[in-house]
XYZ file of C-alpha atoms in Angstrom:
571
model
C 247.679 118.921 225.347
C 245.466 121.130 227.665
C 247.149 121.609 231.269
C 245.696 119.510 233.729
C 246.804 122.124 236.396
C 245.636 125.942 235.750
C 247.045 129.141 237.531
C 244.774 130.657 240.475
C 242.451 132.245 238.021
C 241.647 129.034 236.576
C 241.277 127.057 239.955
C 238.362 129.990 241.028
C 234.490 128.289 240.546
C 232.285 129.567 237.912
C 228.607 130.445 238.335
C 226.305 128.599 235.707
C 225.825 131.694 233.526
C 228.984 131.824 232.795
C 230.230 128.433 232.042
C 229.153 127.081 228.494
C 226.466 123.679 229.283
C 228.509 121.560 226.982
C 232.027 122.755 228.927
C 232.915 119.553 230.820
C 232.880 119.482 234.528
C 235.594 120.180 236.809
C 237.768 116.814 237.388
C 236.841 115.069 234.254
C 239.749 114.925 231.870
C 239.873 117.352 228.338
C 239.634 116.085 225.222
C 242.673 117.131 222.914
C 241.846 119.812 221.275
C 240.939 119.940 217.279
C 243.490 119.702 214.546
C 243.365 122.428 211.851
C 242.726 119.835 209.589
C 238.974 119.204 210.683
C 238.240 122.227 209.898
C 238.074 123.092 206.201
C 237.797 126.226 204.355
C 234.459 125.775 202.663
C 231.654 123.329 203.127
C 232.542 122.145 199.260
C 236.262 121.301 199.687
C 237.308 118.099 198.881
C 237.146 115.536 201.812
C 240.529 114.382 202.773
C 241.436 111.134 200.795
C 239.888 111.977 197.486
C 242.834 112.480 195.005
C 241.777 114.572 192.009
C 243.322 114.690 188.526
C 245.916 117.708 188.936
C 245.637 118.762 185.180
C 242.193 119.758 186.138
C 243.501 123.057 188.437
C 245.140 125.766 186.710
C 247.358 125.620 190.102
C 247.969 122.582 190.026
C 251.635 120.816 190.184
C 254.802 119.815 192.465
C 254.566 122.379 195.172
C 251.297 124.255 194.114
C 249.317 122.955 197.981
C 246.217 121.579 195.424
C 245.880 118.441 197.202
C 243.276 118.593 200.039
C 244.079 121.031 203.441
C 246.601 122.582 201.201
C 246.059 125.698 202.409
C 245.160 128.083 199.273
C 245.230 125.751 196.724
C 242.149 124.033 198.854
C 240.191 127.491 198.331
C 240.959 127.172 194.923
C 239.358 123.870 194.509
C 236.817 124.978 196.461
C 235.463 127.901 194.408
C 232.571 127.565 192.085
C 234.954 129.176 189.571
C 236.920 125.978 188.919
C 236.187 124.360 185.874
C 235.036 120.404 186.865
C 237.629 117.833 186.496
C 236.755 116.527 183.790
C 236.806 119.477 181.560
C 239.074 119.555 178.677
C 239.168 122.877 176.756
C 239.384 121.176 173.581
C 236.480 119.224 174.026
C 234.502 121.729 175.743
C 230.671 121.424 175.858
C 228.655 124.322 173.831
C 228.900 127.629 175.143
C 225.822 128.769 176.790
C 226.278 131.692 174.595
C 226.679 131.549 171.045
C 230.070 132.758 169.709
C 228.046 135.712 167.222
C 226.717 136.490 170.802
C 222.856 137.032 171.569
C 221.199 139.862 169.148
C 220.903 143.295 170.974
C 217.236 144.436 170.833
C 217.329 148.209 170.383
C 214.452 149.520 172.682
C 213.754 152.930 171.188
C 214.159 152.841 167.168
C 213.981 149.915 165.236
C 210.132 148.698 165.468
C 207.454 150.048 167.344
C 206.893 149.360 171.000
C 204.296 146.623 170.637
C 206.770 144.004 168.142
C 209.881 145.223 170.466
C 208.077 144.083 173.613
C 206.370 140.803 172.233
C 209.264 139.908 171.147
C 211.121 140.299 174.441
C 208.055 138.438 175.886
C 208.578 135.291 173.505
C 212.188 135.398 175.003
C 213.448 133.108 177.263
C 214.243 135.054 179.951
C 217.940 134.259 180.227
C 218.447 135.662 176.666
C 216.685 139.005 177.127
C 218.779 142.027 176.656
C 219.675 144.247 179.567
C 217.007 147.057 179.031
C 218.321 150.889 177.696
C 216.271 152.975 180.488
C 215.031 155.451 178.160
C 213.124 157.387 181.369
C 215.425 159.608 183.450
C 215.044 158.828 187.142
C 217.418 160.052 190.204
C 220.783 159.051 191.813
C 219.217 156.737 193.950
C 217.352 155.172 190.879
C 213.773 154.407 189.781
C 210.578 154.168 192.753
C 209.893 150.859 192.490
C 206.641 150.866 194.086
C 204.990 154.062 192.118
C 206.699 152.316 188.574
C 204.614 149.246 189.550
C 201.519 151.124 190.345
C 201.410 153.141 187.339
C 202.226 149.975 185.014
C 199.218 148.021 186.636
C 197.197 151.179 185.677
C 197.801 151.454 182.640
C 197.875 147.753 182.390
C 194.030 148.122 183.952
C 193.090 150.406 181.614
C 194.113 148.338 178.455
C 192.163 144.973 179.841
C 189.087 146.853 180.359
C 188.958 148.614 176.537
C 189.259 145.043 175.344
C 192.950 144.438 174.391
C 194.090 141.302 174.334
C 196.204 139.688 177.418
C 199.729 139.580 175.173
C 199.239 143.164 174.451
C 198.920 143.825 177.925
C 201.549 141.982 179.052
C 203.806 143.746 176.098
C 202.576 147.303 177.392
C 203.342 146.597 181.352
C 206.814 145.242 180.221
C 207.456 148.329 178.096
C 206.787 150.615 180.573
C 208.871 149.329 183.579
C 212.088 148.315 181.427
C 211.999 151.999 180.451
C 211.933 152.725 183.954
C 214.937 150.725 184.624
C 213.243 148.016 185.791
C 214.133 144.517 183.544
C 213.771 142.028 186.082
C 209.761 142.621 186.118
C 207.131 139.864 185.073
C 203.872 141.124 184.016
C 201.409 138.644 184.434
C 197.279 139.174 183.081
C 193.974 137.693 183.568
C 190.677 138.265 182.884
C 190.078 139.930 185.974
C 193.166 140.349 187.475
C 196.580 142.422 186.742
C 200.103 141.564 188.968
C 203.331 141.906 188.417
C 206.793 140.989 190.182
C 210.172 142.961 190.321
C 213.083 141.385 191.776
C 215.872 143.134 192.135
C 218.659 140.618 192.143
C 218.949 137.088 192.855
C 219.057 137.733 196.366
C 217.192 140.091 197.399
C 213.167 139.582 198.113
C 211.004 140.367 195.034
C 208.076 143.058 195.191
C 204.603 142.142 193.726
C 201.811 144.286 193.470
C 198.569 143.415 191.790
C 195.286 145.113 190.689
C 191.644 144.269 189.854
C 189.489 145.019 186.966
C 186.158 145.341 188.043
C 184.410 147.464 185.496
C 184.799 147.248 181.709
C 183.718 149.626 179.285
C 184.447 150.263 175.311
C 186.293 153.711 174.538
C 188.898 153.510 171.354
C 189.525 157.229 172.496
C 190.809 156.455 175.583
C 192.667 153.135 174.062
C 194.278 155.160 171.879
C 195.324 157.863 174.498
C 196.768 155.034 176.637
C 198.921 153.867 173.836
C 200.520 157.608 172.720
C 201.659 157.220 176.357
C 203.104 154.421 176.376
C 204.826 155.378 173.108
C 205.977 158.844 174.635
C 207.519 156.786 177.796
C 209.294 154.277 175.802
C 210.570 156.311 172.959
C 213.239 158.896 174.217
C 213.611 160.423 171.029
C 209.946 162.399 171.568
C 209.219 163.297 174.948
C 211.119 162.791 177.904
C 208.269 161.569 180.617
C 208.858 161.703 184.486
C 206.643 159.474 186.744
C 205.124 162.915 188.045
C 203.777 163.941 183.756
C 202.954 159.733 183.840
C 200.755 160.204 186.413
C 199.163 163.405 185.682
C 199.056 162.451 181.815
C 196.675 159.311 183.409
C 194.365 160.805 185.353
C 193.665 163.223 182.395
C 192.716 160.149 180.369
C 190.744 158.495 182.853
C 188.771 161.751 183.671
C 188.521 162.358 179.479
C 184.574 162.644 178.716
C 183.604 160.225 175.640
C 183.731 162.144 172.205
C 180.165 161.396 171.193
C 177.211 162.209 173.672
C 174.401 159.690 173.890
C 171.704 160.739 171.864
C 174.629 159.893 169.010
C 175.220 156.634 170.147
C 171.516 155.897 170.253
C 171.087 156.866 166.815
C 173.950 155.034 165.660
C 172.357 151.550 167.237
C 169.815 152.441 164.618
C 171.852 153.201 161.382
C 173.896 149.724 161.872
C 170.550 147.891 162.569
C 168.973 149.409 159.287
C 172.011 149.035 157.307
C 171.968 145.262 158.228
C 168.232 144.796 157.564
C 169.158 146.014 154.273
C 172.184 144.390 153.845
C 170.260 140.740 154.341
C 167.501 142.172 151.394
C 165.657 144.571 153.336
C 164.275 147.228 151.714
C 163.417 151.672 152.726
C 160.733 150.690 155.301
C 162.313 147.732 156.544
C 165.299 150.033 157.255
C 163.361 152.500 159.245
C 161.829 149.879 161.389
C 164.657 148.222 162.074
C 166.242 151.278 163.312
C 163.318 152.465 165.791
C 163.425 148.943 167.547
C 167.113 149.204 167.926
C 167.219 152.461 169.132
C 164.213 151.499 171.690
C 166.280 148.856 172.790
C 169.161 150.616 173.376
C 167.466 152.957 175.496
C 166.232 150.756 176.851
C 169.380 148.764 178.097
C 170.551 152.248 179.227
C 167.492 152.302 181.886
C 168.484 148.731 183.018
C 171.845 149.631 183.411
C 171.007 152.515 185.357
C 169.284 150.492 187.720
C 172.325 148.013 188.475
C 171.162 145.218 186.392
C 173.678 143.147 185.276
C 174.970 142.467 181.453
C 172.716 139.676 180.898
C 169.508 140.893 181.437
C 170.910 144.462 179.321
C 171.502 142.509 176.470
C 168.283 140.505 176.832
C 166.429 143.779 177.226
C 167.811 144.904 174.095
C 167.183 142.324 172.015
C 163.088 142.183 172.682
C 162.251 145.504 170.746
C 163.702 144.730 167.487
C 162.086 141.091 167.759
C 158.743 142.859 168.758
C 159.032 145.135 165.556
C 159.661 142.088 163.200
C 156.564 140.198 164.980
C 154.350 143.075 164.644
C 154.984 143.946 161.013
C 154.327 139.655 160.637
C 150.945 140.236 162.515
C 150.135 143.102 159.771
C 150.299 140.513 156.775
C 152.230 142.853 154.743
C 153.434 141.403 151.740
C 156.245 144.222 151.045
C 158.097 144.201 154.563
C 160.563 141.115 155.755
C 160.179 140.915 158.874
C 163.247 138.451 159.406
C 165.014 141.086 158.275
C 164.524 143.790 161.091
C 164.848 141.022 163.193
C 168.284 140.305 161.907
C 169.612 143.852 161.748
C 168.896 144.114 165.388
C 171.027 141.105 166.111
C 173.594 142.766 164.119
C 173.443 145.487 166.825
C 174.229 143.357 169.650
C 176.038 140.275 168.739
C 179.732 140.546 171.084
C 182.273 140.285 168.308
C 184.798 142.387 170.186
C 184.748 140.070 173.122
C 184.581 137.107 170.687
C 187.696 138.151 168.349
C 189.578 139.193 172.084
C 188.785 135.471 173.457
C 189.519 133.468 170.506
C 193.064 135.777 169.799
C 194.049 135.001 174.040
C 193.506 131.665 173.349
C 195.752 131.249 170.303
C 198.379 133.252 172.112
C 198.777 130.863 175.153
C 196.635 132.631 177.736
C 194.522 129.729 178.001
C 192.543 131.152 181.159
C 191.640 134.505 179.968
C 190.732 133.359 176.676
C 187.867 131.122 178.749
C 186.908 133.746 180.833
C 186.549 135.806 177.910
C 184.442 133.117 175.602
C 182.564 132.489 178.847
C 181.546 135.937 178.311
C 180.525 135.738 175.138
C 178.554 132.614 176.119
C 176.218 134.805 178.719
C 175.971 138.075 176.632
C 174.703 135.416 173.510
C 172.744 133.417 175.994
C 170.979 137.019 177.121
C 170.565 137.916 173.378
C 169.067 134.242 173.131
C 166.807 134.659 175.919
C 164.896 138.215 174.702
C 164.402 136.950 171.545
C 163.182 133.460 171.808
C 160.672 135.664 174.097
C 159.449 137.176 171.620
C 159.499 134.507 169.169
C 157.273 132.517 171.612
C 154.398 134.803 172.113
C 154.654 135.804 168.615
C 153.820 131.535 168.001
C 151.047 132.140 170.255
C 149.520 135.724 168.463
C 149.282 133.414 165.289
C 152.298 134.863 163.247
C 153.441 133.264 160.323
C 157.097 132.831 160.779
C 158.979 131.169 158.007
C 162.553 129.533 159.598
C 162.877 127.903 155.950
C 162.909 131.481 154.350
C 166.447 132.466 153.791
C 167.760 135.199 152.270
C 168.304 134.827 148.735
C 171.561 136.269 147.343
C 170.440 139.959 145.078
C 171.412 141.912 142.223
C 172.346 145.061 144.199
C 176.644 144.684 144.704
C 177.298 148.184 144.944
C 174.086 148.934 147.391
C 175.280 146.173 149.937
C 179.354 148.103 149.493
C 177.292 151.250 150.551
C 175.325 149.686 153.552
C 178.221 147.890 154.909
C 180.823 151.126 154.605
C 177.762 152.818 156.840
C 177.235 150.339 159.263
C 180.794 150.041 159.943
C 180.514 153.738 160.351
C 177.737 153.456 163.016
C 179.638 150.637 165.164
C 182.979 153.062 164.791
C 180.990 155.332 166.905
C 179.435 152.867 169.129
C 182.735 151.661 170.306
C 183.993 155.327 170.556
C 186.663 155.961 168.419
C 188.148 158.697 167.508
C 187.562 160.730 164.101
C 190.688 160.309 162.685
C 190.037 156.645 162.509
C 186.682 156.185 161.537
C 187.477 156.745 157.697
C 190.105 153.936 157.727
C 188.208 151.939 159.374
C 184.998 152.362 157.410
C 186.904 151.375 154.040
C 188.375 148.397 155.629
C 184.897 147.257 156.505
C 184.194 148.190 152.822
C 187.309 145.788 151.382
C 185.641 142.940 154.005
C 182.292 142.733 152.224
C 183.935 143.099 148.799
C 185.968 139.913 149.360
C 183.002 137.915 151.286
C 180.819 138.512 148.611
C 182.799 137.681 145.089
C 183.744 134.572 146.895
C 180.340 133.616 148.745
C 178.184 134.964 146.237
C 180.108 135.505 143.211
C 182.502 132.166 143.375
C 180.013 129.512 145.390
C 182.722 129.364 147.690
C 181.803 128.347 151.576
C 180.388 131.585 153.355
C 182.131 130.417 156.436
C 185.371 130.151 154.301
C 184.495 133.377 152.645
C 184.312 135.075 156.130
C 187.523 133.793 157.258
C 189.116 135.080 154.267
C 187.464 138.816 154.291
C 188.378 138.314 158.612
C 191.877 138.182 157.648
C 192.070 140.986 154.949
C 190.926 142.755 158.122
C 193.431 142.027 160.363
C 196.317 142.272 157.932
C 195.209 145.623 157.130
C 194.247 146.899 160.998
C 197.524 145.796 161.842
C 199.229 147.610 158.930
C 197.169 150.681 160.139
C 197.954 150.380 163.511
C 202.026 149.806 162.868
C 201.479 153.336 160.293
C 199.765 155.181 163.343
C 201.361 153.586 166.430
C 198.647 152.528 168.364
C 195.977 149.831 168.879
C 194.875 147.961 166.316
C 191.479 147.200 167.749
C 189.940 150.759 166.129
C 191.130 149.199 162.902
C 189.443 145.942 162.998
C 186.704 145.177 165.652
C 184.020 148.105 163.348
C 184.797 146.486 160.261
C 183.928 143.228 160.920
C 180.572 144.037 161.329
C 178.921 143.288 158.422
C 180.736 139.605 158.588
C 178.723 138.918 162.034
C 176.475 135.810 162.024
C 172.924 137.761 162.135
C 170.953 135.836 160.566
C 172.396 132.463 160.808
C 171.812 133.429 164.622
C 168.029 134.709 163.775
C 166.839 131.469 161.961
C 168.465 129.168 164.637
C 166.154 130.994 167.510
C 163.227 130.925 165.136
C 163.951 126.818 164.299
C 164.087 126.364 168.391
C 161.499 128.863 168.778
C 158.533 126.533 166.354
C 159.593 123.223 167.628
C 162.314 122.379 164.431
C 165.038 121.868 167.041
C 167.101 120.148 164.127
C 166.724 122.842 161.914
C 167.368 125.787 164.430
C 170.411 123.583 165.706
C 172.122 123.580 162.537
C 171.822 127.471 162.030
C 172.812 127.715 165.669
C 176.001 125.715 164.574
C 176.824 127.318 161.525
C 176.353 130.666 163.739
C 179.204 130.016 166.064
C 181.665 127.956 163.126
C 181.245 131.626 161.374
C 182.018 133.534 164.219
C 185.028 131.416 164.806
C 185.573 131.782 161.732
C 186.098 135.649 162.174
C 188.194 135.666 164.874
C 190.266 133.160 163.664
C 190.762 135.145 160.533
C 191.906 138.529 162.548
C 194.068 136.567 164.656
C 195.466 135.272 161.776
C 195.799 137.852 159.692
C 197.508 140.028 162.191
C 200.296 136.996 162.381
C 200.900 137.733 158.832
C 201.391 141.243 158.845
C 204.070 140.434 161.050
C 205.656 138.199 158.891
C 206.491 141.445 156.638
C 207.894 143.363 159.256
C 211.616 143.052 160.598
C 212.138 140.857 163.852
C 213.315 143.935 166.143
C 217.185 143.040 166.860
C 216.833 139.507 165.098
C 220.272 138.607 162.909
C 220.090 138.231 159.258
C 218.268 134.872 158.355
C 217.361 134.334 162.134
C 213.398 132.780 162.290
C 210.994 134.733 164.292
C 210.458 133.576 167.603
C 206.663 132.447 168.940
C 205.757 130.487 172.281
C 206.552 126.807 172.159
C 204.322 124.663 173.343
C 203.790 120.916 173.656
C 202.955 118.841 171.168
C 201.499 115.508 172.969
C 204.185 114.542 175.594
């Protein structure tokens, strides 16, 4: 009991500051003070009159102080440690992990970069590997801030040369785990790059993020990015500091393209010819479709030198090679086709790249690039759309003869159309920038496409949009093959050679059917258009999946399956 009666100290009056405002007043009676009892040890401890079975502590027995306000024993049944009551360790639940354990992924030799990261992706995270920091960083360990920034720019730089968002995602992750940082998500959209470290579970986690704003197509530089990416996460080549990162970066970014422009201009022109001649065209049909693509390519150059937007480059584009067919119609020459320089032109500016990249985001889970990418597509085809049908229409009015019921009639001339589609591979090789030592591969792959479209088109009867699919995934089983041999992209490898599988003139007779009033007619090509250039995407996509399927899961256990993203599947 508190002393009613204090000594002379305690009788003195206190000011306000210094007496507490839930002290009681002078001459009202104190309450007793507080057992020990109401007072536990943790927030979690048993509350007193709750018995608890006392096989269930390891402390447990006569004498142990288990029960409640036992002193330790309390803190022992308190901890989080303590297995539950009712655990029995011979009917104990499964083990969160297995008993072979959880397959170490070896970061630096087993597979290349691009498998070893996807495969950490498709991971849950609480079964990915602690990371083997294959960079060497100081005492005080990695900069987290400058290993952000210079993932997110190298992360920029492979969104805007086209690569899909997985591959992204897999190339940011690479680079900060060999950093030393494993606790990082990536995340990629069409438009926008972030990604989140966290330290630990309780400490605040640090996001940066960066915007692509400006897209252009360079293989060359593609292929720089990935050698270093491949020299920071393999340890065995090249040990690279942030400073070399950095500096290796800029030297990329300020890298001039390795073919001036006169070359690309004239390379607009061989693909257009070589299509005009791969749909039946013949020596002059070639040589006019080439001028009119080349004179639309210059001119898109002057529109995009004046600011214009995408859309109105592509519709720009797309007018001279129309004009040329419409003339030549106007001429009544009986030895040119002119659906045929209008179709090579198409062939020239038809967005397969972004098609292929949509179409493979979507069947990889990343549901909103893969619309933002096909959305794209939609206004570049739209533009396309838009400069023809212009054409088309004042060529209805000039009084030319346009046949939409003329198709193109399979020919006699196999090893011809081999040769034209090997060079018009070629030509979009160099259009998208690539570099030398890849244009040969890719140029026979293109080769092997046509081969297998046409014995099964027009050889076996089969369904061209079957056909394509087929030839599609011969391409991406072998660019992915190439790409695994050489360890980089595999875009170099497949987006030139499926250019002779593009839906030109399925596109062509569709305008010219909407263009003459046959809506039905020019509907149907329209349709059979876009089922073939699903077709080809799907085919890549699919064919890279396979290649895969040859290839050892990196750190997977004999007989394990290989892991992909679940998703639902109705509920």
């Amino acid at each position: 009991m508190v002393a009613e009666q204090g000594g002379p100290e305690d009788q003195k009056p206190q000011s306000d500051e210094a007496r507490s405002a839930f002290v009681p007043p002078a001459g009202v009676e104190q309450p007793a003070a507080p057992s020990e009892d109401d007072h536990p040890t943790s927030e979690f401890a048993l509350p007193a009159g709750l018995h608890t079975d006392p096989s269930a502590s390891s402390g447990s027995g006569p004498g142990s102080g288990s029960g409640p306000g036992g002193g330790a024993g309390a803190d022992t049944l308190s901890s989080a440690f303590v297995p539950p009551s009712g655990y029995s360790a011979q009917h104990q639940p499964p083990a969160f992990t297995p008993a072979h354990g959880i397959p170490m992924v070896r970061l630096t030799k087993e597979a290349p970069w691009q498998d070893r990261m996807r495969t950490m992706l498709r991971m849950p995270v609480t079964e990915r590997p602690a990371p083997e920091s294959v960079q060497q960083t100081d005492d005080s360990g990695p900069a987290v801030p400058r290993v952000l920034d210079l993932t997110l720019r190298i992360g920029e730089l492979l969104l805007a040369g086209g690569e899909g968002a997985e591959d992204v995602e897999a190339a940011m992750f690479a680079v900060t785990r060999s950093y030393g940082l494993d606790r990082s998500e990536p995340t990629v959209t069409f438009t926008l790059l972030s990604i989140s470290y966290q330290p630990s579970l309780v400490d605040d986690p640090i996001t940066a993020s960066r915007t692509v704003r400006r897209r252009g197509t360079d293989y060359t530089r593609l292929a720089a990015v990935f050698g270093l990416i491949d020299d920071i996460t393999s340890a065995e080549h090249v040990e690279v500091s942030l400073e070399e990162a950095y500096r290796r970066l800029a030297e990329i970014r300020r890298n001039r393209h390795p073919y001036p422009g006169w070359v690309l201009t004239a390379a607009a022109g061989l693909l257009a010819g070589s299509a005009s001649v791969l749909v039946g065209g013949g020596v002059l049909v070639f040589v006019v479709a080439a001028a009119g693509a080349m004179l639309g390519d210059r001119l898109a150059w002057l529109c995009a030198g004046r600011g214009l937007p995408e859309f109105y480059q592509f519709a720009a584009a797309a007018m001279p090679p129309a004009a040329m067919g419409i003339a030549l119609t106007l001429t009544h020459s009986t030895d040119v086709r002119p659906s045929a320089v209008i179709t090579g032109g198409l062939f020239a500016l038809l967005p397969g790249r972004a098609l292929v990249a949509g179409v493979q985001d979507g069947l990889t889970g990343y549901y909103l690039t893969a619309g933002a990418r096909l959305l794209e597509v939609m206004y570049f085809f739209i533009g396309i759309v838009a400069g023809v049908l212009l054409m088309l229409y004042l060529g209805v009015q000039l009084g030319a003869e346009l046949n939409p019921e003329a198709r193109f009639e399979p020919n006699d001339r196999p090893v011809l159309q081999i040769l034209v589609s090997m060079t018009l591979t070629l030509a979009f090789a160099i259009l998208l920038q690539q570099e030398r030592s890849t244009v040969l591969a890719v140029t026979l792959n293109g080769g092997v496409a046509w081969i297998i479209y046409g014995a099964m088109a027009r050889t076996g009867g089969i369904s061209p949009v079957a056909a394509t699919a087929v030839a599609a995934g011969l391409v991406g089983l072998f660019g992915q093959l190439f790409s695994r041999y050489r360890y980089t992209s595999s875009l170099p490898y497949i987006t030139a050679a499926i250019g002779p599988l593009l839906p030109g003139s399925a596109t062509y007779f569709g305008l010219l059917g909407v263009a003459q009033n046959e809506v039905d007619t020019g509907l149907t090509s329209l349709f059979t258009a876009v089922a073939t250039a699903l077709a080809i995407a799907i085919g890549v996509n699919l064919g890279s999946e396979i290649s895969r399927l040859f290839m050892r899961v990196p750190g997977a256990v004999e007989g394990a399956s290989r892991r992909a993203a679940k998703r639902t599947r109705g509920f």
